[in-house]
Each structure stands twice: as C-alpha cells, then as structure tokens.
Amino acid sequence: MALPIQEILTGLSLGSRYFLVAIGLSLIFGVLGVLNFAHGALYMIGAYVSLTVVQNVTGSFWVGLVAAGLAVGLLGAIIEMGLIRRVYDRDELDQLILTFALVLIITDLTRTVWGSGNQTMATPELLASNVQFLGTSYPAYRLFVIVVGFAAMGVFWYAIQRTYLGRLVRATSSDRDMAALLGVNVPRLYTGVFFVGSFLAGIGGALAAPMQAFTPALGDQVIINAFVIVVIGGLGSFTGAFVGAMFIGLLQSFGVLVATGVGQLLPFLAMILVLIFRPEGLFGGEGQ
Amino acid sequence: MVNDSHEDTYRAADDRRFAEFDRRDFLKASGVAGAAGLTGFAGCMGGGGDDTLTFGAIHLLSGFAAVYGESAQLGYEMAREEINENGGIDGSEIGEIVYRDSEGDGPTGVEAARSLVQEENVDGLLGLDSSGVALSVAPVIEQLQTPFMITHAATPFATATEGENAVGNDYVFRDGVNLAQNVYGSAVTASDTDATTWTTIGPNYAFGTQTWDYFKAFTQGMDLGYEYLDDATAYPELGASDFTPYINKVLNADPDGVITSLWGGDLITFINQAKNSNFFERIDNVLMTVGAATDVLRPMGNNMPDGLQAGTRYWFDAPDTEANNTFVENFRDRNDGRYPSYNAQNAYTALYLYKNAIEGAGSTNADDIIDQWDGMQYNAPVGEFTINSQSNQAVLPAVWGTTSYSEERGITLLDPVERIDAPADELRSLLEGTDLPAGV
Amino acid sequence: MSGETILGLPARRTALVTLAVLVVAPFVLPTFQTYVLSEVLVLALFATGFNLLYGYTGLLSFGHAMFFGGAGYALGIFLRDVAPMLPFGGATPLLAFVIAAVLGVVVATAIAVPVGYLSVRLEEIYFAMLTLSFSMALYTLVNQNYFGVTNGSDGILVLLQTANLFGFQLSLYDRVTYYFVILLVVAPSMYILWRVANSPFGLVSEAIRENSERASGLGIDVRRHQWAAFVLSAVFTGIAGVLVAPLHSSLSPGASLHWTISAEPVIMTVFGGPYSFIGPTVGALFYRYIRWGITQFPLLEAHWQLVFGTLILVIVVFAPRGVSGLLTWVVDRVRGNGGESA
C-alpha cells in the first residue's frame, strides 16, 4: 500500500519548510530573548526575492535561492540594528508588538512593489521530474526540500556543538552579561544571530516558491505553525525545532485521513498537552 | 428575519435619524484629541456635493485575496470614466468612488457600510468579495436603507428571503452569478458525462461544503442516479501549502468524477500538485466551478491542463455581442492587454446598473433606485439579464467550457464554451425539499 | 483615596466629567460617531479586563478571544434558538437579551475556570502560548461547526428586536438606545475594575507581578491568586463580548475567536500603557480613532497596514509607557508650569 509512504514524505517536506522558519525563530528567541513575529514575513520576502532574481536577473533557481537567503538575512540584520536593539531592555511584549508592526509594514510594502495577485514559479529543471521511491512515485523537488531540511539540521548541530562560534552563541544564550565580561562582542553576535535566522527564513521562502502560489500574505500562513513548533520542541532548542517541525508536518499530513479540519486542530491540542505536561517543551532545558 | 413591516420602518428610521448631519458638520464640531489633526484635513476633501454622485465600494484590499478588490477597482474606474465622458448620470458626474477595505471580516464590512452611508453620504453601495462578510452586511443594509449591488460574494443566502439563515432583503441585489447558478451549471455539465461516482475537493469553509451540497441536490433533483462518496470528500484549509494528502485521499476512493470549488491561489497550488500525482489522468471528469477565472489563468500561463471542465461567472469570449466585445477591447487597452476578470465585469456592470436606475427614476432616492432594479432588464458585457424581483438576483447563465491553452493569445481558453441558462424556476424546483435556497 | 489620579488629574473629578461627557455625547454626535464611541466603550472594557491580568498580575494572555467570542456566541445562539420560545410577551426581546447576556458571561467564566487553572501554572511566554492554543482550539471547533450550532464559517446573526413594555416601545437596536445599554454596563464595570485594582487584591497582584517568589514568601498563594485574577479578567472580557455581538450584529469565527482578536487588547494596552489603570482605555480610544482617521483618506486607507504599522512601531520605540504615559507627562508639565495644584 503506497499511501502511508506518500503521507510520510508529504509530512516531512512540510516539516522541512516549517523547520527553516522555526529554527530561526527558536535561535533568535534562545539567544536574544525576542519572539520575532515578523519571521513569517521574512519567509515571504524570501519567496519574492527568489522569484524576482529568477525571472528578471538570472534564469537560475540556485542563484535565486542564495540571493533570497542573503537579501533576507541582510534585512534581518538591519531590522535588528535599527529597531530591535532599541527595545532589548524592555518588556517581551514591547518586542512582540514591535515585530507585529513590522509584519504590517513589510506586507504592505511587498504588495506595493509586487502587487497583490498570485505569483507562481517554475520548478527548477533539474528537479522537475518524479522519482520512483519505495514503490511510489514522488516529485524530486519535494525530496530535495526534505534533504535541505535534514542538511540544515546537520550543519546547525555541528556549528553549535563543535565550533568556537557555536560556543559563543551558547554562552551568550545562557548568560548574556557573563559572556560580555568574557569579551564577547554581544551586540555584534546578536546581529549575527538575527542575520543567520533571517537567512534561513529567506531560504525557506525561496524553497516554497516553486511549490505553491503565493501572495504577500504567505507569512501569515506559516508563523502560527512556527510558534506551535518551537513551543512543542522547546524554545531555544534546535533539536526541538527539528522534531517539532517534522511532528507538526506529519500530524497535518495524517490528520487529513481522520476528519475535516483535524489537521488544523491537532497542532493546538498537541501544544496544549505539551505545555501542561512538559512546559519547557520536548527538548527544552537540555542546553541546546 | 423581521416579518413585521411596521417594525421594519421603525428600525430603519432609527439608524438614519442623524443622517442629515454632514460629515463636515461633525468634523467642525469634533474635538476628538489626536484625531483632530487628521480630521481637520479630511473636511477639505470630497464628500457628496450637490451635482456629483458618490458611490462607496467595500472590497478585500489587503490579505491573501486582495487581488479581487484590485480587479474590481479596474472595472469601477473604467465605468466611471466612460460614464463621465458621456455626460454622467442624468447630467451629474460621478465624483468619486470611496473604497473601503472589508479585511474579509464581518464587523469591518458592517462598519464600512455604516461609514459610507452616514459619513460619506454615498448614493449607493457596491462590492463585497467574501460570503461571510455579505451575510453580516446584508441585514445592516436593510437598516441603512441604501441600495447595495453585490458584485462578487456568491452565497445564495444573501439573496434568499425565506428559510433559516436567509438574509436577502429589499435593498440587497446581486449582478454576479451566485453559487447555486454556478453549481447548477456544473450539474448540467456532469449530466453530459458518463461518470456516476462523485466526490469533491474544496476549501474548508462554507463555500466548499455548500458547493458539494448544491451539487448533490441538483444532480439528485435531475435523477441522475449518482453515487456520492461523502467519506472521500476533502476540504483543505485556505492557503494550505500542500494539497498532496487531500489529493491522495480523493485518488484512493477512485471516483469517476470530482467537482472542485478551490479558487485563486489554492486552485493554482492544487493543480500543480495534482499534476505530480497524475490526478488528471486518473480522474476522467474534473469539474472546476471557478477554474476559468482570469486571476487563476493568468499566473498559470500554459500550466493549466487541457481538457478539464471549468466554470466561471463571466467569460471574456462569451457572449459574442457588441457590448461584450467593446468592453473587452477597451478593458485590454487600459490594462496592458489583460483580460477582464469576472470581478472587473461585475463591478463595471454594477455602476452602469446605478446609472440606468437613477436615469430611469430621475432621482437618486434609494427607494426609487431599488424600484427600478426590481425586474430590470439590462444588456451587460456578461449578456442580457433580468433582475429577478423576488430575490433581487440577476438571472444569469452559468458559463462552463473545456480548457484549452491558446499559444496565440497566451492564456488558457474555454473551447468550446457554453452558456448554460439557469432559470430561477428550474433552480427552485430542483432544490425543493432541501434546506438550500436558490437565492434567485 | 484623594491622592488617586488619572493621567495626572484627580481621579474622581476626571471620572465624573468623563461620564457626563459620555452621557451627552450621543445627543451631539452623528449616528456613525455614536457607533464608533459605542465600540470604544466596549473595547476599553475588553482591554482593561485584559490588563487586570497583564498589567496588574504580569500574565500575558494571548487567548482572550475565547472569552470575548465565547460569550458572544453563547448570547447569539441563545437569542437564535431559545429566545423565540420565551413566554414574556412584549417584554421578550429585552428579557431575552438580558438572560442571553448573563448566559454569555457565565459561559466565559466556565471556560476560564479550567483554562485558568491549567494556564497559571506556567509563566511568561509559556502562559501566553497555552492561552493561545486553547483559544485557537476553540476557534477551530467553532469554525468546523463540530458543535453543530455555530453555523461554521458563515457565523450567526445577532439582531436585537423592539420590546413592548406596557405600550412603551423600546428599540434595543436603536443606535442611541444601545449606546446607553453599553454605557450602563461599561461604566459600573469599569468602576468595579478600578476598585479591584486599588484593593488589597490589586496590590497583591502587583506584588506577584514584581516578584512572585517574595510574594509567595509573604504567605500569598500565588497560583490561587493568579487563577482568581484570570477568572475575573475573563468575566469582564465576557461582558465586553456580549455587548459587542449585537453592536456588530454578527458573529463569525474569524471576527470573534481568531487569535487576531486576542491581539487587539494586547495592542491597545501597549498603545495606551499597561502600568496604569487608564492606559488600556486611552489605548482603545486611540486605536479606534486612528483606524477611523485612516479611512478618511483614500491614500491612507489604501495603505492602512503601512500607516498603522508605522504608528505602532513609533509608539513602541519612542513611548515606553504608551500614550497615557505621554499624556501624563504633558499634564504634569502643563500643571507644573502653571504653578497650579489640585
């Protein structure tokens, strides 16, 4: 029976896209303590940058992908330096509302530049076919997205656990003042973290562009899922973001088989259960 | 619903009590802190003067479906310029069309309607893209006693006057094809196929489930002997990024035919992902109720599969009349060769319906306008139609056809295309015994 | 008591003057402005009720729509399904509304008791996320019509009728009449909230917000107190919810229960300033009139998200205590410079 494999692959490819948003959200929260509501909007910008680069500058999907990551990363760094930095010592709520205001602004500007109609982008030539896989036929592009999700997790895990920079990030995340005393340039590290988180969101958006029609409201559709994922996985935990993303992807994919609307209900029920029985999230409180 | 007519007038008068207060009077008197800077300015702008007419249009202008508001604006502005160039309405110019964003939400739409009537003193209202908003706004329109020509929202309940949840009333009209008319066309189209087992894939809200309910009711009324696979129906949420699980669910049931009410970006995403699963090879009869909308066909380019049955509420190639051909030609001249969407046509026609009514009555009085509309016959680009005087719904044919990409014109066309007459009596009799109103 | 102030002005006198202005307002204002002011009153209660939990107790709820919309839905369903069968003759429209409103508040309370019990065990962002997930679960249930009475995404209409009280016609839907219905409920509710905020209960709340460990050390049962504050906050939110449904004349999952509705009191509170009683009210006033001001200009309306977003951003970045903080500062300056004292 081919069905379960299809559902699993669909869940994983959904999960991979969610992961690229959730990991930045989790990273930024873990290190900076800021819950970035605008992260979905950054994902959306990634899709538009990629579309523009592919259609108007170069025909290459791969150039578009990298350009989207860099452009959105840069935008994130600018937002951090220009705005978020001003409210670090304020209530978490002020930071949340500030990023909510950014969602409104970014969405409106995107509509002004690119229009409100649906945009579509062709699947890159190399991955346009279907692959025979475990007795089922599955689009190569989706398998590629799954690979990117897993690879991103691998690179991330290595960078955080095994590199000097990763240690700096972990140190700052657990005690900002101590890290500053030990000579870490905290403001620069913050900007760097915001750049990396936004970069990944941009990549996520660019990867989504060939899979679905999109509008400037694309970000609204992923941000709440991303919140659910980081909470279930554990705020600030990379492993948690990964497991949470795959879990929600699979839940939505299999929920279809149960009853209408269950795919939307289950993530919230899961979040309720996790928060009640393990508030720090499945992988929270275990370092990173 | 209020049955007592005395109570009706009572209610309406209450809301209009202060209507004679002009916005400017208020602004002069207003000392609302903070807003004062803004409002002082606003007093200098527009507003209903004596020899110009003002209309208010409520549309989706933000969010994922903002494209509908945008294309309606193209239709309004084109009609407004044409009318003003040709001497206006009974000699009066159309001054401005005041646009308000419904944000797809009932209270915001209701507030916009109130503000347009009570603050902007508009001579008439138009618009509404979302059925949910239309259902919230319709009862308020009755209180405001201002004509409303719905151009897009398709729920039959907005023009139904009997039964639970019906909100139709004397002031609410519609010049676009409603859901019942459109799905009636799909039932006729289905009856030409040899498919007998059917299911649906549609958006997870009233529009999706009602499309299926009406399809079942019509085909049952026609005694087609269909089997309905209710367990295999799939309702993905709006804006779903992955339809594959839903596509698989439908494929596993192996129906002969599938009716889909997915629209806009969701339809585009669905079609692209369905192609990956060879959906269109495995399902012989796919009926897309709003598949031939230009807001879908344009971004799809040559990616729309050929040979599918697609419906629309207006098709730019049909009918082949002077009214339609001139409209399409002028519209394309104004908009970089873009073909008009049904939203643009409905908006364009709605403004002309106001012109017709006001000139026919020789007055801009709300009750005169609705009297004129009642039973009015009009030759629009969409074809000649009558406004049914019981429902206030334009009796329009459902347009259905077979998709076929045209290299020459750079867009998927309906070829052949059929305008399926949907007489009000026929729809009502087929739905008899169900709790579904025809809304016409 | 005499030392209490609102925006730097003496509290009692300011409240009485405001009330007098509110009583006269609908006779002076055009119909539409009466509508907007009615909504401002409801939103002020919504935001102040929310702030009892946030500003005073330090718990950020991101799910207050479940009380606001939940109460509204209970009222709407009762009016639709039960009210037509009530035997009170001409008084039915009025009594049905009163019973439905009480029922709505009871339902909001009934949701708040278990949800609050579970939620207050968490802190900060975890508390916010748990309230968010409860309210979004309710949103999904109503939207899918799982209960069978909510009519799914189309929602339900809430249209009040005319009561006939011994020959006297009382049209509840009349703009001015309904304004006074709202004022009659909101004014005492605000007074009660004010008393609660300034009572020992409110002081304990603030102590918990500032340092829950120390409060606990003083023998305060922190969770119980937070739970009580949660339920109380939900009760007033429910009152706002039953008032707003007939004002808007309809209920739908998107406009009554979605998380964006939960975000409204949050934004209004940040706008106005969370650490004063009057902050959320000032926030509601500005939130509502700025949005109205934007609609007056076609160019701004076409880009209202940009305009609104920029305004929120500027206020958050440059006015840490919100608009009420700015106003207090202005009042202090003016009164200080004038050498006057109250």
GROMACS .gro file of N, CA and C in nm, chain B residues 276-328:
model
  159
  564ASN      N    1   0.149   1.638  -1.036
  564ASN     CA    2   0.255   1.547  -0.990
  564ASN      C    3   0.203   1.408  -0.958
  565SER      N    4   0.076   1.402  -0.915
  565SER     CA    5   0.018   1.272  -0.878
  565SER      C    6  -0.062   1.211  -0.993
  566ASN      N    7  -0.046   1.268  -1.113
  566ASN     CA    8  -0.123   1.220  -1.229
  566ASN      C    9  -0.273   1.220  -1.203
  567PHE      N   10  -0.317   1.315  -1.122
  567PHE     CA   11  -0.457   1.325  -1.084
  567PHE      C   12  -0.546   1.334  -1.207
  568PHE      N   13  -0.505   1.416  -1.304
  568PHE     CA   14  -0.593   1.442  -1.418
  568PHE      C   15  -0.596   1.327  -1.518
  569GLU      N   16  -0.495   1.239  -1.508
  569GLU     CA   17  -0.502   1.118  -1.590
  569GLU      C   18  -0.591   1.015  -1.522
  570ARG      N   19  -0.588   1.015  -1.390
  570ARG     CA   20  -0.659   0.909  -1.317
  570ARG      C   21  -0.807   0.941  -1.291
  571ILE      N   22  -0.841   1.068  -1.292
  571ILE     CA   23  -0.981   1.105  -1.275
  571ILE      C   24  -1.032   1.154  -1.411
  572ASP      N   25  -1.134   1.089  -1.464
  572ASP     CA   26  -1.177   1.121  -1.600
  572ASP      C   27  -1.247   1.255  -1.610
  573ASN      N   28  -1.324   1.288  -1.506
  573ASN     CA   29  -1.404   1.409  -1.514
  573ASN      C   30  -1.376   1.500  -1.395
  574VAL      N   31  -1.304   1.609  -1.424
  574VAL     CA   32  -1.277   1.706  -1.319
  574VAL      C   33  -1.351   1.835  -1.354
  575LEU      N   34  -1.443   1.876  -1.264
  575LEU     CA   35  -1.519   1.999  -1.284
  575LEU      C   36  -1.468   2.104  -1.186
  576MET      N   37  -1.418   2.215  -1.240
  576MET     CA   38  -1.368   2.322  -1.153
  576MET      C   39  -1.468   2.437  -1.157
  577THR      N   40  -1.538   2.460  -1.046
  577THR     CA   41  -1.650   2.554  -1.053
  577THR      C   42  -1.606   2.698  -1.082
  578VAL      N   43  -1.489   2.737  -1.034
  578VAL     CA   44  -1.441   2.872  -1.067
  578VAL      C   45  -1.301   2.863  -1.128
  579GLY      N   46  -1.281   2.759  -1.207
  579GLY     CA   47  -1.149   2.734  -1.265
  579GLY      C   48  -1.114   2.831  -1.376
  580ALA      N   49  -1.215   2.885  -1.445
  580ALA     CA   50  -1.187   2.973  -1.558
  580ALA      C   51  -1.188   3.119  -1.516
  581ALA      N   52  -1.133   3.148  -1.399
  581ALA     CA   53  -1.120   3.286  -1.354
  581ALA      C   54  -0.986   3.337  -1.404
  582THR      N   55  -0.986   3.460  -1.457
  582THR     CA   56  -0.860   3.508  -1.515
  582THR      C   57  -0.751   3.527  -1.410
  583ASP      N   58  -0.791   3.549  -1.284
  583ASP     CA   59  -0.688   3.563  -1.181
  583ASP      C   60  -0.616   3.432  -1.154
  584VAL      N   61  -0.675   3.323  -1.200
  584VAL     CA   62  -0.607   3.193  -1.193
  584VAL      C   63  -0.534   3.166  -1.325
  585LEU      N   64  -0.601   3.189  -1.437
  585LEU     CA   65  -0.544   3.153  -1.568
  585LEU      C   66  -0.421   3.236  -1.602
  586ARG      N   67  -0.421   3.363  -1.562
  586ARG     CA   68  -0.307   3.448  -1.597
  586ARG      C   69  -0.177   3.399  -1.534
  587PRO      N   70  -0.172   3.387  -1.400
  587PRO     CA   71  -0.046   3.338  -1.343
  587PRO      C   72  -0.012   3.194  -1.385
  588MET      N   73  -0.112   3.115  -1.426
  588MET     CA   74  -0.083   2.976  -1.461
  588MET      C   75  -0.015   2.963  -1.597
  589GLY      N   76  -0.029   3.064  -1.683
  589GLY     CA   77   0.034   3.055  -1.814
  589GLY      C   78  -0.012   2.929  -1.886
  590ASN      N   79   0.086   2.851  -1.934
  590ASN     CA   80   0.047   2.728  -2.007
  590ASN      C   81   0.049   2.606  -1.916
  591ASN      N   82   0.037   2.629  -1.784
  591ASN     CA   83   0.042   2.516  -1.690
  591ASN      C   84  -0.094   2.455  -1.660
  592MET      N   85  -0.203   2.517  -1.709
  592MET     CA   86  -0.335   2.460  -1.686
  592MET      C   87  -0.353   2.341  -1.781
  593PRO      N   88  -0.389   2.224  -1.725
  593PRO     CA   89  -0.408   2.108  -1.813
  593PRO      C   90  -0.522   2.134  -1.911
  594ASP      N   91  -0.510   2.083  -2.030
  594ASP     CA   92  -0.619   2.093  -2.129
  594ASP      C   93  -0.724   1.986  -2.100
  595GLY      N   94  -0.845   2.013  -2.146
  595GLY     CA   95  -0.949   1.910  -2.141
  595GLY      C   96  -1.025   1.900  -2.010
  596LEU      N   97  -1.004   1.996  -1.919
  596LEU     CA   98  -1.082   1.994  -1.795
  596LEU      C   99  -1.209   2.079  -1.815
  597GLN      N  100  -1.311   2.049  -1.736
  597GLN     CA  101  -1.432   2.130  -1.742
  597GLN      C  102  -1.420   2.241  -1.638
  598ALA      N  103  -1.427   2.365  -1.685
  598ALA     CA  104  -1.411   2.477  -1.593
  598ALA      C  105  -1.528   2.573  -1.604
  599GLY      N  106  -1.572   2.621  -1.490
  599GLY     CA  107  -1.680   2.719  -1.485
  599GLY      C  108  -1.626   2.856  -1.451
  600THR      N  109  -1.705   2.959  -1.477
  600THR     CA  110  -1.670   3.094  -1.435
  600THR      C  111  -1.797   3.175  -1.428
  601ARG      N  112  -1.788   3.292  -1.366
  601ARG     CA  113  -1.908   3.375  -1.352
  601ARG      C  114  -1.919   3.476  -1.465
  602TYR      N  115  -1.815   3.485  -1.547
  602TYR     CA  116  -1.818   3.567  -1.668
  602TYR      C  117  -1.698   3.526  -1.751
  603TRP      N  118  -1.719   3.513  -1.881
  603TRP     CA  119  -1.609   3.473  -1.968
  603TRP      C  120  -1.590   3.576  -2.076
  604PHE      N  121  -1.466   3.623  -2.095
  604PHE     CA  122  -1.443   3.737  -2.184
  604PHE      C  123  -1.473   3.707  -2.331
  605ASP      N  124  -1.479   3.581  -2.370
  605ASP     CA  125  -1.509   3.547  -2.510
  605ASP      C  126  -1.658   3.520  -2.533
  606ALA      N  127  -1.737   3.526  -2.427
  606ALA     CA  128  -1.878   3.494  -2.445
  606ALA      C  129  -1.963   3.588  -2.361
  607PRO      N  130  -2.075   3.637  -2.412
  607PRO     CA  131  -2.128   3.610  -2.546
  607PRO      C  132  -2.056   3.695  -2.651
  608ASP      N  133  -2.071   3.658  -2.775
  608ASP     CA  134  -2.011   3.733  -2.884
  608ASP      C  135  -2.105   3.847  -2.922
  609THR      N  136  -2.115   3.947  -2.835
  609THR     CA  137  -2.205   4.059  -2.862
  609THR      C  138  -2.122   4.186  -2.870
  610GLU      N  139  -2.182   4.290  -2.920
  610GLU     CA  140  -2.108   4.415  -2.931
  610GLU      C  141  -2.073   4.467  -2.792
  611ALA      N  142  -2.171   4.455  -2.700
  611ALA     CA  143  -2.147   4.506  -2.564
  611ALA      C  144  -2.024   4.439  -2.504
  612ASN      N  145  -2.016   4.309  -2.520
  612ASN     CA  146  -1.904   4.237  -2.460
  612ASN      C  147  -1.773   4.267  -2.532
  613ASN      N  148  -1.776   4.261  -2.665
  613ASN     CA  149  -1.652   4.281  -2.739
  613ASN      C  150  -1.594   4.420  -2.716
  614THR      N  151  -1.680   4.521  -2.713
  614THR     CA  152  -1.631   4.656  -2.687
  614THR      C  153  -1.572   4.666  -2.547
  615PHE      N  154  -1.642   4.606  -2.451
  615PHE     CA  155  -1.593   4.609  -2.313
  615PHE      C  156  -1.454   4.546  -2.303
  616VAL      N  157  -1.441   4.426  -2.362
  616VAL     CA  158  -1.313   4.355  -2.351
  616VAL      C  159  -1.201   4.434  -2.419
   0.00000   0.00000   0.00000
